Coordinates of C-alpha atoms in Angstrom, one line a residue:
Chain A
M1 CA 0.0 0.0 0.0
N2 CA 1.2 3.4 -0.7
P3 CA 0.8 5.7 2.3
F4 CA 0.7 8.8 0.2
K5 CA -2.1 7.7 -2.1
H6 CA -4.9 10.2 -2.4
A7 CA -8.4 9.5 -3.5
R8 CA -8.8 10.7 -7.0
N9 CA -12.4 9.9 -8.0
W10 CA -11.7 7.3 -10.7
S11 CA -15.4 7.1 -11.6
T12 CA -15.1 10.5 -13.2
K13 CA -14.3 9.8 -16.8
A14 CA -11.3 11.5 -18.3
L15 CA -12.3 14.1 -20.8
P16 CA -10.8 13.8 -24.3
V17 CA -9.1 17.2 -24.4
K18 CA -8.3 18.9 -27.7
D19 CA -8.7 22.5 -26.7
P20 CA -5.6 23.7 -25.0
N21 CA -7.4 26.0 -22.6
F22 CA -9.4 22.9 -21.6
G23 CA -12.6 24.8 -22.1
H24 CA -14.0 24.3 -18.7
P25 CA -13.0 25.2 -15.1
L26 CA -10.4 22.9 -13.5
D27 CA -12.1 20.4 -11.2
T28 CA -10.1 20.5 -7.9
S29 CA -13.0 19.6 -5.7
H30 CA -11.0 16.8 -4.1
G31 CA -8.2 19.1 -3.0
P32 CA -5.2 18.3 -5.1
I33 CA -4.7 20.1 -8.4
L34 CA -2.0 17.7 -9.7
Y35 CA -2.0 14.0 -9.3
V36 CA 1.1 12.0 -10.2
E37 CA 0.3 8.3 -9.5
D38 CA 2.6 5.2 -9.9
V39 CA 4.6 6.9 -12.6
S40 CA 7.7 5.1 -13.9
V41 CA 10.2 6.2 -16.5
S42 CA 13.3 4.4 -17.6
F43 CA 16.1 5.4 -19.9
D44 CA 18.0 2.4 -21.3
G45 CA 17.1 0.3 -18.3
F46 CA 17.9 3.0 -15.7
K47 CA 14.8 3.7 -13.7
A48 CA 14.7 7.5 -13.5
L49 CA 11.3 7.4 -11.9
N50 CA 10.0 4.3 -10.0
N51 CA 6.4 4.3 -9.0
L52 CA 6.4 7.9 -8.1
N53 CA 3.3 9.3 -6.3
L54 CA 2.9 13.0 -5.7
Y55 CA -0.1 15.1 -4.9
I56 CA 0.0 18.9 -5.0
D57 CA -2.8 20.9 -3.5
E58 CA -4.2 24.0 -5.0
G59 CA -2.3 27.1 -3.9
E60 CA 0.3 25.2 -2.0
L61 CA 4.1 25.9 -2.0
R62 CA 5.9 22.6 -2.2
C63 CA 9.6 22.0 -2.1
I64 CA 11.2 18.9 -3.7
I65 CA 14.6 18.0 -2.6
G66 CA 16.8 14.9 -3.2
P67 CA 20.3 13.9 -4.1
N68 CA 21.6 14.0 -7.7
G69 CA 19.9 11.4 -9.9
A70 CA 16.9 11.2 -7.6
G71 CA 14.6 12.0 -10.5
K72 CA 13.7 15.6 -9.8
T73 CA 14.2 16.9 -13.3
T74 CA 12.6 13.8 -14.9
M75 CA 9.6 14.4 -12.7
M76 CA 9.3 17.9 -14.1
D77 CA 9.8 16.6 -17.6
V78 CA 6.9 14.1 -17.1
I79 CA 4.5 16.7 -15.8
T80 CA 5.2 19.2 -18.6
G81 CA 5.0 16.5 -21.3
K82 CA 8.6 16.6 -22.3
T83 CA 9.0 13.0 -21.4
K84 CA 6.2 10.4 -21.7
P85 CA 6.1 8.0 -18.8
D86 CA 6.3 4.3 -19.3
S87 CA 3.4 3.7 -16.9
G88 CA 1.3 5.5 -14.4
S89 CA -1.0 8.4 -14.6
I90 CA -0.8 12.2 -14.4
Y91 CA -3.9 14.2 -13.9
F92 CA -4.3 17.9 -13.8
G93 CA -7.4 18.5 -11.6
Q94 CA -9.9 15.6 -11.7
Q95 CA -10.4 15.2 -15.4
I96 CA -7.5 16.3 -17.5
N97 CA -5.1 13.5 -18.4
L98 CA -1.7 15.1 -19.1
R99 CA -0.3 12.0 -20.7
E100 CA -2.5 12.7 -23.7
L101 CA -1.3 16.2 -24.3
S102 CA 1.7 17.7 -25.9
E103 CA 4.1 20.2 -24.4
H104 CA 2.6 23.3 -25.8
Q105 CA -0.9 22.2 -24.9
I106 CA 0.1 21.6 -21.3
A107 CA 1.9 25.0 -21.2
R108 CA -1.2 26.8 -22.6
G109 CA -3.4 24.9 -20.2
G110 CA -1.9 26.3 -17.1
I111 CA 1.3 24.5 -16.1
G112 CA 4.3 26.7 -16.4
R113 CA 7.9 25.6 -16.0
K114 CA 11.0 27.6 -15.1
F115 CA 14.3 26.0 -16.1
Q116 CA 17.4 25.8 -14.1
K117 CA 19.4 27.9 -16.4
P118 CA 17.7 31.3 -17.0
T119 CA 16.5 31.0 -20.6
V120 CA 15.0 34.4 -21.3
F121 CA 15.1 35.5 -24.9
E122 CA 18.3 37.6 -24.8
A123 CA 17.8 39.3 -28.1
L124 CA 14.5 40.8 -27.0
S125 CA 13.7 43.5 -24.3
V126 CA 12.2 42.7 -20.9
Y127 CA 8.8 44.0 -22.2
E128 CA 9.0 42.0 -25.3
N129 CA 9.8 38.9 -23.3
L130 CA 6.7 39.3 -21.3
E131 CA 4.7 40.2 -24.3
L132 CA 5.7 36.9 -25.8
A133 CA 4.7 35.0 -22.8
T134 CA 1.3 36.5 -22.6
A135 CA -1.6 34.1 -22.3
G136 CA -4.0 34.1 -25.3
N137 CA -4.2 32.9 -28.8
K138 CA -0.7 31.8 -29.9
K139 CA -1.4 30.8 -33.4
F140 CA 0.9 32.2 -36.1
W141 CA -1.8 34.2 -38.0
F142 CA -3.2 35.7 -34.8
T143 CA 0.2 36.9 -33.5
L144 CA 1.1 38.2 -37.0
T145 CA -1.9 40.5 -37.2
R146 CA -2.9 41.5 -33.7
E147 CA -1.4 43.7 -31.0
L148 CA -1.9 43.1 -27.3
T149 CA -5.3 44.2 -25.9
G150 CA -5.4 46.8 -23.2
E151 CA -6.3 44.2 -20.6
Q152 CA -3.2 42.2 -21.5
R153 CA -1.1 45.3 -21.2
D154 CA -2.4 46.0 -17.8
R155 CA -1.6 42.4 -16.8
L156 CA 1.9 42.9 -18.2
D157 CA 2.5 46.0 -16.1
E158 CA 1.2 44.2 -13.0
V159 CA 3.7 41.4 -13.6
L160 CA 6.5 43.8 -14.2
Y161 CA 5.8 45.3 -10.8
T162 CA 5.6 41.9 -9.1
I163 CA 9.0 40.8 -10.3
G164 CA 10.5 44.3 -9.7
L165 CA 11.6 45.0 -13.2
T166 CA 9.4 48.0 -14.0
Q167 CA 12.4 50.2 -14.3
S168 CA 14.2 48.0 -16.8
R169 CA 11.3 47.2 -19.0
F170 CA 13.0 48.5 -22.2
N171 CA 16.4 47.0 -21.4
S172 CA 17.6 44.1 -23.5
A173 CA 17.1 40.9 -21.5
G174 CA 20.6 39.8 -22.4
N175 CA 22.0 42.7 -20.2
L176 CA 20.1 41.8 -17.0
S177 CA 21.9 40.4 -14.0
H178 CA 21.6 36.7 -13.3
G179 CA 19.0 37.2 -10.6
Q180 CA 17.0 39.6 -12.7
K181 CA 16.9 37.1 -15.5
Q182 CA 15.5 34.5 -13.1
W183 CA 12.8 36.9 -12.0
L184 CA 12.0 37.8 -15.6
E185 CA 11.5 34.2 -16.4
I186 CA 9.2 33.7 -13.4
G187 CA 7.3 36.8 -14.7
M188 CA 7.0 35.2 -18.1
L189 CA 5.4 32.2 -16.5
L190 CA 3.1 34.5 -14.6
M191 CA 1.9 36.1 -17.9
Q192 CA 0.3 32.8 -18.7
S193 CA -1.7 32.9 -15.5
P194 CA -0.7 29.4 -14.6
R195 CA -2.4 27.3 -12.1
V196 CA 0.8 25.4 -11.3
L197 CA 4.3 26.7 -11.5
L198 CA 7.3 24.4 -11.6
V199 CA 10.5 26.1 -10.6
D200 CA 13.8 24.4 -11.0
E201 CA 16.6 25.6 -8.7
P202 CA 15.6 29.3 -8.6
V203 CA 18.4 30.5 -6.4
A204 CA 21.4 28.7 -7.9
G205 CA 24.1 31.3 -8.4
M206 CA 22.2 34.1 -6.8
T207 CA 23.7 36.6 -4.3
G208 CA 22.3 36.6 -0.7
E209 CA 20.1 39.6 -1.4
E210 CA 18.7 38.2 -4.6
T211 CA 18.0 34.9 -2.8
E212 CA 16.0 36.8 -0.2
R213 CA 14.0 38.6 -2.8
T214 CA 13.3 35.4 -4.7
A215 CA 12.0 33.8 -1.4
E216 CA 9.7 36.7 -1.0
L217 CA 8.5 36.5 -4.6
L218 CA 7.8 32.8 -4.4
T219 CA 6.0 32.9 -1.1
S220 CA 3.9 35.8 -2.4
L221 CA 2.9 33.7 -5.4
A222 CA 1.7 30.7 -3.3
G223 CA -2.0 30.9 -2.7
K224 CA -2.7 32.4 -6.1
H225 CA -0.8 29.6 -7.8
S226 CA 0.4 26.2 -6.8
V227 CA 4.2 26.4 -6.7
I228 CA 6.6 23.4 -6.9
V229 CA 10.2 24.3 -6.2
V230 CA 13.1 22.0 -6.8
E231 CA 16.1 23.3 -4.9
H232 CA 19.5 22.1 -3.4
D233 CA 20.0 25.1 -1.1
M234 CA 18.7 23.8 2.2
A235 CA 18.7 27.2 3.9
F236 CA 16.5 28.6 1.1
V237 CA 14.1 25.6 1.3
R238 CA 13.8 26.1 5.1
S239 CA 13.0 29.8 4.6
I240 CA 10.1 29.2 2.2
A241 CA 8.9 25.6 2.7
R242 CA 5.7 24.5 4.4
K243 CA 5.9 21.0 3.0
V244 CA 8.9 19.2 1.7
T245 CA 9.1 16.1 -0.4
V246 CA 12.3 14.1 -0.5
L247 CA 12.9 12.1 -3.7
H248 CA 15.3 9.2 -3.8
Q249 CA 16.0 6.8 -6.7
G250 CA 12.9 7.8 -8.5
S251 CA 10.3 7.6 -5.7
V252 CA 9.2 9.5 -2.6
L253 CA 11.3 8.8 0.4
A254 CA 9.7 11.1 2.9
E255 CA 7.2 13.9 3.0
G256 CA 6.3 16.5 5.7
S257 CA 7.5 19.7 7.2
M258 CA 11.2 20.6 7.0
D259 CA 11.8 19.5 10.6
Q260 CA 10.0 16.2 10.2
V261 CA 11.9 15.4 7.1
Q262 CA 15.3 16.4 8.5
S263 CA 14.9 14.1 11.5
D264 CA 13.7 11.2 9.4
P265 CA 16.4 8.4 9.6
K266 CA 15.9 7.3 6.0
V267 CA 16.6 10.8 4.8
I268 CA 19.6 11.2 7.0
E269 CA 21.0 7.9 5.6
V270 CA 20.5 9.0 2.0
Y271 CA 22.1 12.3 2.5
L272 CA 24.9 11.3 4.8
G273 CA 25.6 7.9 3.4
E274 CA 25.7 4.6 5.3
Chain B
M1 CA 1.2 53.8 -36.8
L2 CA 2.0 51.0 -39.3
T3 CA 4.4 53.1 -41.3
Q4 CA 6.2 54.0 -38.1
R5 CA 6.5 50.4 -37.1
L6 CA 7.8 49.4 -40.5
L7 CA 10.1 52.3 -41.4
T8 CA 11.0 54.8 -38.8
S9 CA 12.8 52.5 -36.5
D10 CA 14.7 51.0 -39.4
K11 CA 17.2 53.6 -40.7
G12 CA 19.3 51.2 -42.7
G13 CA 16.3 49.8 -44.3
M14 CA 14.9 53.2 -45.2
L15 CA 18.2 54.1 -46.8
V16 CA 18.3 50.9 -48.9
L17 CA 14.6 51.3 -49.9
G18 CA 15.2 54.9 -50.8
L19 CA 18.2 53.9 -53.0
I20 CA 16.1 51.2 -54.8
A21 CA 13.3 53.7 -55.4
L22 CA 15.7 56.3 -56.7
T23 CA 17.2 53.7 -59.0
C24 CA 13.8 52.8 -60.3
I25 CA 13.2 56.4 -61.2
V26 CA 16.6 57.4 -62.5
V27 CA 17.6 54.4 -64.5
P28 CA 14.6 54.3 -66.8
I29 CA 15.0 58.0 -67.6
L30 CA 18.7 57.6 -68.3
N31 CA 17.9 54.6 -70.5
L32 CA 14.9 55.9 -72.5
A33 CA 15.2 59.7 -72.5
V34 CA 18.9 60.3 -72.7
P35 CA 20.4 59.7 -76.2
E36 CA 22.9 56.9 -76.6
S37 CA 25.7 59.3 -77.4
S38 CA 25.4 61.0 -74.0
P39 CA 27.8 59.8 -71.3
F40 CA 24.8 59.6 -68.9
H41 CA 23.1 57.1 -71.0
V42 CA 22.5 53.8 -69.3
S43 CA 22.6 50.9 -71.7
T44 CA 19.9 48.3 -71.9
F45 CA 22.5 45.7 -70.9
A46 CA 23.1 47.6 -67.7
V47 CA 19.3 47.8 -67.1
T48 CA 19.0 44.1 -67.5
L49 CA 22.0 43.5 -65.2
L50 CA 20.5 45.7 -62.5
G51 CA 17.1 43.9 -62.9
K52 CA 18.9 40.6 -62.4
F53 CA 20.5 42.0 -59.2
L54 CA 17.1 43.1 -58.0
C55 CA 15.8 39.5 -58.4
Y56 CA 18.9 38.2 -56.6
A57 CA 18.2 40.7 -53.8
L58 CA 14.7 39.5 -53.5
L59 CA 15.9 35.9 -53.2
A60 CA 18.5 36.9 -50.6
L61 CA 15.7 38.7 -48.7
A62 CA 13.7 35.5 -48.7
L63 CA 16.6 33.5 -47.3
D64 CA 17.5 36.1 -44.7
L65 CA 13.9 35.9 -43.4
I66 CA 14.2 32.3 -42.5
W67 CA 18.0 32.0 -41.8
G68 CA 18.6 35.4 -40.1
Y69 CA 15.4 35.5 -38.1
A70 CA 14.3 31.9 -37.5
G71 CA 17.7 30.3 -37.7
I72 CA 16.6 27.8 -40.3
L73 CA 19.5 27.4 -42.8
S74 CA 18.2 26.3 -46.1
L75 CA 20.9 25.2 -48.6
G76 CA 18.3 24.6 -51.2
H77 CA 16.5 27.9 -51.6
G78 CA 17.6 28.0 -55.2
A79 CA 15.1 25.3 -55.9
F80 CA 12.1 27.6 -55.1
F81 CA 13.7 30.3 -57.2
A82 CA 14.1 27.9 -60.1
L83 CA 10.6 26.5 -59.8
G84 CA 9.2 30.0 -60.0
G85 CA 11.4 30.6 -62.9
Y86 CA 10.2 27.4 -64.7
A87 CA 6.6 28.4 -64.1
M88 CA 7.3 31.8 -65.8
G89 CA 9.3 30.0 -68.5
M90 CA 6.4 27.7 -69.3
Y91 CA 4.2 30.7 -69.8
L92 CA 6.8 32.4 -72.1
M93 CA 7.1 29.1 -74.1
R94 CA 3.4 29.0 -74.7
Q95 CA 3.5 32.6 -75.8
I96 CA 5.9 31.7 -78.7
G97 CA 3.0 29.9 -80.4
D98 CA 3.8 29.0 -84.0
R99 CA 6.8 31.2 -84.2
G100 CA 9.1 28.4 -83.1
K101 CA 11.6 26.7 -85.4
Y102 CA 9.2 23.9 -86.2
G103 CA 6.2 26.2 -86.3
D104 CA 3.9 23.9 -84.2
P105 CA 1.1 26.1 -82.9
L106 CA 0.7 24.2 -79.7
L107 CA 3.9 22.3 -78.8
P108 CA 7.1 24.0 -77.9
D109 CA 10.1 23.1 -80.1
F110 CA 11.7 20.7 -77.8
M111 CA 8.5 18.6 -77.7
V112 CA 8.3 18.5 -81.4
F113 CA 12.0 17.4 -81.5
L114 CA 11.2 14.6 -79.1
N115 CA 8.3 13.5 -81.4
W116 CA 5.7 14.2 -78.8
Q117 CA 2.1 14.4 -80.1
D118 CA 0.2 16.1 -77.3
L119 CA 0.9 18.7 -74.7
P120 CA 1.5 17.1 -71.3
W121 CA -1.3 17.7 -68.9
Y122 CA 0.9 19.9 -66.6
W123 CA 1.5 22.3 -69.5
H124 CA -2.2 23.1 -69.8
G125 CA -3.3 26.5 -68.6
F126 CA 0.2 28.1 -68.9
D127 CA -0.9 30.0 -72.0
M128 CA -2.8 32.2 -69.6
F129 CA -0.8 34.7 -67.6
W130 CA -3.0 34.6 -64.5
F131 CA -2.7 30.9 -64.3
A132 CA 1.1 31.1 -64.6
A133 CA 1.2 33.8 -62.0
L134 CA -0.8 31.6 -59.7
M135 CA 1.5 28.7 -60.3
I136 CA 4.6 30.9 -59.6
I137 CA 3.2 31.3 -56.1
L138 CA 1.6 27.9 -55.6
V139 CA 4.3 25.5 -56.8
P140 CA 7.1 26.8 -54.6
G141 CA 4.6 27.4 -51.8
I142 CA 3.1 23.9 -51.8
L143 CA 6.5 22.2 -52.1
A144 CA 7.8 24.2 -49.2
W145 CA 4.7 23.4 -47.2
V146 CA 5.0 19.7 -47.7
F147 CA 8.7 19.6 -47.3
G148 CA 8.6 21.9 -44.3
W149 CA 5.7 20.0 -42.7
L150 CA 7.7 16.7 -42.9
A151 CA 10.9 18.2 -41.7
F152 CA 9.7 20.5 -38.9
R153 CA 7.2 18.0 -37.6
S154 CA 10.1 15.5 -37.2
R155 CA 12.1 18.3 -35.5
V156 CA 14.8 18.2 -38.1
T157 CA 16.9 21.3 -37.4
G158 CA 20.3 22.8 -38.0
V159 CA 22.8 21.1 -40.2
Y160 CA 20.5 18.2 -40.9
F161 CA 17.9 20.5 -42.3
A162 CA 20.6 22.2 -44.4
I163 CA 21.7 18.9 -45.8
I164 CA 18.2 17.7 -46.7
T165 CA 17.4 21.0 -48.4
Q166 CA 20.6 20.5 -50.4
A167 CA 19.4 17.1 -51.3
L168 CA 16.1 18.5 -52.4
T169 CA 17.5 20.9 -54.9
Y170 CA 20.0 18.3 -56.2
A171 CA 17.2 15.8 -56.7
L172 CA 15.1 18.4 -58.6
M173 CA 18.1 19.3 -60.7
L174 CA 18.6 15.6 -61.8
A175 CA 14.9 15.3 -62.4
F176 CA 14.7 18.4 -64.6
F177 CA 17.8 17.3 -66.6
R178 CA 15.7 14.4 -67.9
N179 CA 14.1 15.0 -71.2
E180 CA 11.1 12.8 -70.3
M181 CA 10.1 15.3 -67.6
G182 CA 8.9 17.6 -70.3
F183 CA 10.8 20.7 -69.2
G184 CA 13.3 20.8 -72.0
G185 CA 16.0 18.7 -70.4
N186 CA 19.4 20.2 -70.1
N187 CA 18.6 23.0 -72.6
G188 CA 15.8 24.2 -70.4
L189 CA 13.3 26.7 -71.7
T190 CA 14.5 29.6 -74.0
D191 CA 14.0 31.5 -77.2
F192 CA 11.2 33.5 -75.6
K193 CA 9.5 36.0 -77.9
D194 CA 7.1 38.1 -75.8
I195 CA 5.5 38.6 -72.4
L196 CA 1.9 39.9 -72.0
D197 CA 2.1 40.8 -75.8
F198 CA 5.2 43.0 -75.4
S199 CA 8.3 41.9 -77.3
I200 CA 10.7 40.6 -74.7
T201 CA 13.8 42.1 -76.3
A202 CA 12.4 45.7 -76.6
D203 CA 14.0 48.3 -74.4
S204 CA 10.6 49.4 -73.0
T205 CA 9.9 45.8 -71.9
R206 CA 13.3 45.5 -70.3
I207 CA 12.5 48.7 -68.4
G208 CA 9.1 47.3 -67.4
L209 CA 10.6 44.1 -66.1
F210 CA 13.3 46.1 -64.2
L211 CA 10.6 48.2 -62.6
A212 CA 8.5 45.2 -61.7
S213 CA 11.6 43.6 -60.0
G214 CA 12.3 46.8 -58.1
I215 CA 8.7 47.2 -57.0
A216 CA 8.5 43.5 -56.0
L217 CA 11.6 43.9 -54.0
M218 CA 10.3 46.9 -52.1
L219 CA 6.9 45.4 -51.4
A220 CA 8.6 42.2 -50.3
Y221 CA 10.8 44.2 -48.0
L222 CA 7.8 45.9 -46.4
A223 CA 6.0 42.5 -46.0
C224 CA 9.1 41.0 -44.3
R225 CA 9.4 44.1 -42.0
Y226 CA 5.7 43.6 -41.2
I227 CA 6.4 40.0 -40.2
V228 CA 9.5 40.6 -38.1
T229 CA 8.1 43.6 -36.3
S230 CA 4.9 41.8 -35.4
R231 CA 4.4 39.7 -32.3
A232 CA 4.8 36.7 -34.5
G233 CA 8.2 38.1 -35.5
K234 CA 9.3 38.2 -31.9
V235 CA 8.2 34.6 -31.5
I236 CA 10.3 33.7 -34.5
V237 CA 13.4 35.3 -33.1
S238 CA 12.9 33.5 -29.8
I239 CA 12.6 30.2 -31.7
R240 CA 16.0 31.0 -33.2
D241 CA 17.5 31.7 -29.7
A242 CA 15.7 29.2 -27.5
E243 CA 13.5 26.8 -29.3
S244 CA 12.4 24.6 -26.4
R245 CA 11.7 27.6 -24.2
T246 CA 9.4 29.0 -26.9
R247 CA 7.6 25.7 -27.0
F248 CA 7.1 25.8 -23.2
S249 CA 5.7 29.3 -23.6
G250 CA 2.9 27.6 -25.4
Y251 CA 3.8 28.4 -29.0
Q252 CA 3.5 25.7 -31.7
V253 CA 7.0 26.2 -33.0
E254 CA 6.5 24.0 -36.0
S255 CA 3.6 26.0 -37.4
Y256 CA 5.6 29.3 -37.1
K257 CA 8.6 27.7 -38.9
L258 CA 6.3 26.2 -41.5
W259 CA 4.5 29.4 -42.5
L260 CA 7.7 31.4 -42.5
F261 CA 9.3 28.8 -44.7
V262 CA 6.4 28.8 -47.1
F263 CA 6.4 32.6 -47.3
S264 CA 10.1 32.6 -47.9
A265 CA 9.7 30.0 -50.7
V266 CA 7.0 32.0 -52.3
L267 CA 9.2 35.1 -52.4
A268 CA 12.0 33.0 -53.9
G269 CA 9.6 31.8 -56.5
I270 CA 8.5 35.3 -57.4
A271 CA 12.2 36.3 -57.7
G272 CA 12.8 33.4 -60.1
A273 CA 9.8 34.4 -62.2
L274 CA 11.0 37.9 -62.6
Y275 CA 14.5 36.7 -63.3
V276 CA 13.7 34.4 -66.2
P277 CA 12.3 36.9 -68.7
Q278 CA 15.2 39.2 -68.1
V279 CA 18.0 36.6 -68.7
G280 CA 15.9 34.9 -71.4
I281 CA 16.5 31.3 -70.2
I282 CA 15.8 28.9 -67.5
N283 CA 17.6 25.5 -67.3
P284 CA 18.2 22.9 -64.7
G285 CA 21.5 24.6 -63.8
E286 CA 19.5 26.9 -61.7
F287 CA 18.8 24.0 -59.3
S288 CA 22.5 23.5 -58.8
P289 CA 23.4 23.2 -55.1
L290 CA 26.2 25.7 -55.8
N291 CA 23.6 28.5 -56.5
S292 CA 22.0 27.9 -53.2
I293 CA 25.3 28.1 -51.5
E294 CA 26.3 31.3 -53.3
L295 CA 23.0 32.7 -52.0
V296 CA 24.0 31.9 -48.5
V297 CA 27.3 33.8 -49.1
W298 CA 25.4 36.9 -50.3
V299 CA 23.3 36.9 -47.1
A300 CA 26.3 36.3 -44.8
T301 CA 28.3 39.0 -46.6
G302 CA 25.6 41.6 -46.3
G303 CA 24.6 40.8 -42.8
R304 CA 22.4 38.1 -41.7
G305 CA 19.5 39.0 -39.5
T306 CA 19.0 42.5 -40.9
L307 CA 16.7 42.5 -43.9
Y308 CA 18.4 45.3 -45.7
G309 CA 21.7 43.5 -45.1
A310 CA 20.6 40.7 -47.4
I311 CA 19.9 43.3 -50.2
V312 CA 23.3 45.0 -49.6
G313 CA 25.0 41.6 -49.8
A314 CA 23.2 40.4 -52.9
F315 CA 24.2 43.6 -54.7
S316 CA 27.8 43.8 -53.6
V317 CA 28.7 40.2 -54.1
N318 CA 27.0 40.0 -57.5
Y319 CA 28.6 43.3 -58.6
G320 CA 32.0 41.9 -57.5
K321 CA 31.2 38.7 -59.4
T322 CA 30.4 40.7 -62.6
V323 CA 33.5 42.7 -62.4
F324 CA 35.7 39.7 -61.5
T325 CA 34.4 37.3 -64.1
T326 CA 35.0 39.9 -66.9
F327 CA 38.7 39.4 -66.2
Y328 CA 39.0 35.9 -64.9
P329 CA 35.8 34.0 -65.9
E330 CA 36.9 30.6 -64.5
A331 CA 38.4 31.7 -61.2
W332 CA 35.3 33.1 -59.6
L333 CA 34.9 30.3 -57.1
F334 CA 38.2 31.2 -55.4
P335 CA 37.3 34.7 -54.4
L336 CA 33.8 33.5 -53.4
G337 CA 35.3 30.9 -51.1
L338 CA 37.8 33.4 -49.7
L339 CA 35.0 35.9 -49.1
F340 CA 33.0 33.3 -47.2
V341 CA 35.9 32.4 -45.0
L342 CA 36.8 36.1 -44.4
V343 CA 33.2 37.1 -43.6
T344 CA 32.8 34.1 -41.1
L345 CA 36.1 35.0 -39.4
V346 CA 36.2 38.7 -39.5
L347 CA 32.7 40.0 -40.2
P348 CA 30.2 37.8 -38.4
K349 CA 27.6 40.5 -38.9
G350 CA 28.5 41.2 -42.5
L351 CA 29.0 44.5 -44.2
V352 CA 26.1 46.0 -42.4
G353 CA 27.7 45.1 -39.0
L354 CA 30.9 46.8 -40.2
I355 CA 29.0 50.1 -40.5
G356 CA 27.5 49.6 -37.1
R357 CA 31.0 49.0 -35.7
F358 CA 32.3 52.2 -37.2
K359 CA 29.4 54.1 -35.7
K360 CA 30.1 52.6 -32.3
N361 CA 33.7 53.5 -32.4
K362 CA 32.9 57.0 -33.4
S363 CA 30.3 57.6 -30.7
A364 CA 32.8 56.0 -28.2
T365 CA 35.5 58.5 -29.2
N366 CA 33.0 61.3 -29.1
K367 CA 32.1 60.4 -25.6
E368 CA 35.8 60.3 -24.5
E369 CA 36.3 63.8 -26.0
Q370 CA 33.5 65.2 -24.0
P371 CA 34.5 65.0 -20.3

């Protein structure tokens, strides 16, 4: 038996989803917004994920930690559709089966991902970067002929303010500092009004002050969005986490508050070795 | 609003467009109104040469749009140019009528020579200009759509895409060399008499074709500017710089690449169609991979990623080629190769980038002078 298993109502039939905006409100009536159940992925025989079970509640801020090779990145790949799992199921809300959708459909549908390395579009300005990330019709002919609506521009200004880059809106993104690039990328995710944000190592390489600002930013986002943070920096995790999940060899080793997890003998063994 | 978006922020482009417009006004006057004895007279040969350069510039613009902005290097863009040229050539062949050597009212000479009795089905309709004009757009467009759909859907990128486009143009060249294809084999289509009932050799027709090329180039430039300054244009640039990130932003990268590739192919086709009546021949040599590679050199020399850079590159390299081949006709490939190496090593942003660098140095020294 899996102690972490939640009750997803299996009698509800999965909807065949073609429309990327899913066309209907997300059903989160049972609590979790994201269900990852018994997911396994292997690459050439190496099991990157091994019956992984993970449930993320709506509006929660969850930190995922684990040693190298624990499957953190693969987990994100599976949720965002970059890697298709060998077995198991991934549901967004009660009814949307993410295994059936492609990367851009999942992205449009409300799951945003921030990569480890800041990958803003360096040739464009801060404003243009956010413009590009705006939610809405992303078909070629539409973006060719239409400008942003007033409402979208307001949203853009709001996000600029949230990430603290209002002053540098016309600067080229390539000239931003490392921390600013990371915030810009988070801002780009916010432009899509995501329900779930996946954030991969947000504070790697940041100065102390930048780390603090990032912690503030992420905690302010929780509540409005579900935020999943993968991070190595334990001090940072402690400063933001309410609930921590420890991955090891592709499955969940422990889950709970930071203190609970740190005193768990299994976790200590994995981190300190036998 | 739109003119501001297209032109004001684009000084280099305005300058180049202005020069083309000026050429389109001055050259016809100097050719038609100034007597031949005058030193200011521009010969019809020069007009045709300039017209050819305008077509090359249009082709370079088409390549720069996909290579410079979307990062898709096509080494087979000459194929679309040649297909547009063949469509125009077929119209011109049908216009000859019974004035050919064999005097057949329906069949072009090479078909009579091959003892063909009927016109092949794909030659029907080409006696009408509107149909030929439609084919000039549709044939390169549809080929690019099918080819691009297959390639982009399978996420073929970078050097692999370059190689298969090269294979595409080579395959087409071999196919068009065959007499059985019905496109005149290795002789191609030639001996054109008139276009839209104007004699093709008349000075006034030459001027007309020259003007048509100039106008096509200017319109195409504005269309390309419209694309690259739109939101879609920014998506295209981001695909070039960070493809997977663009995909995660929710853009269907394949469809952007595909439509841009199709548009670029159509521009190349139009360039080919304007080129053929001016040079008076189209043969399978136009499909030669070498042509497509030369095209890449024009764009690289001018400055990839700035639309006007492509035009500057097409004019300067081809002018160089004309001058050079007058003295050493066989040795052109050596300076061409040298040029490519030099540009790659010394001028990664091309001639246009060189001007930008001068400006920067100047403003830097100005700043130093003013404490």
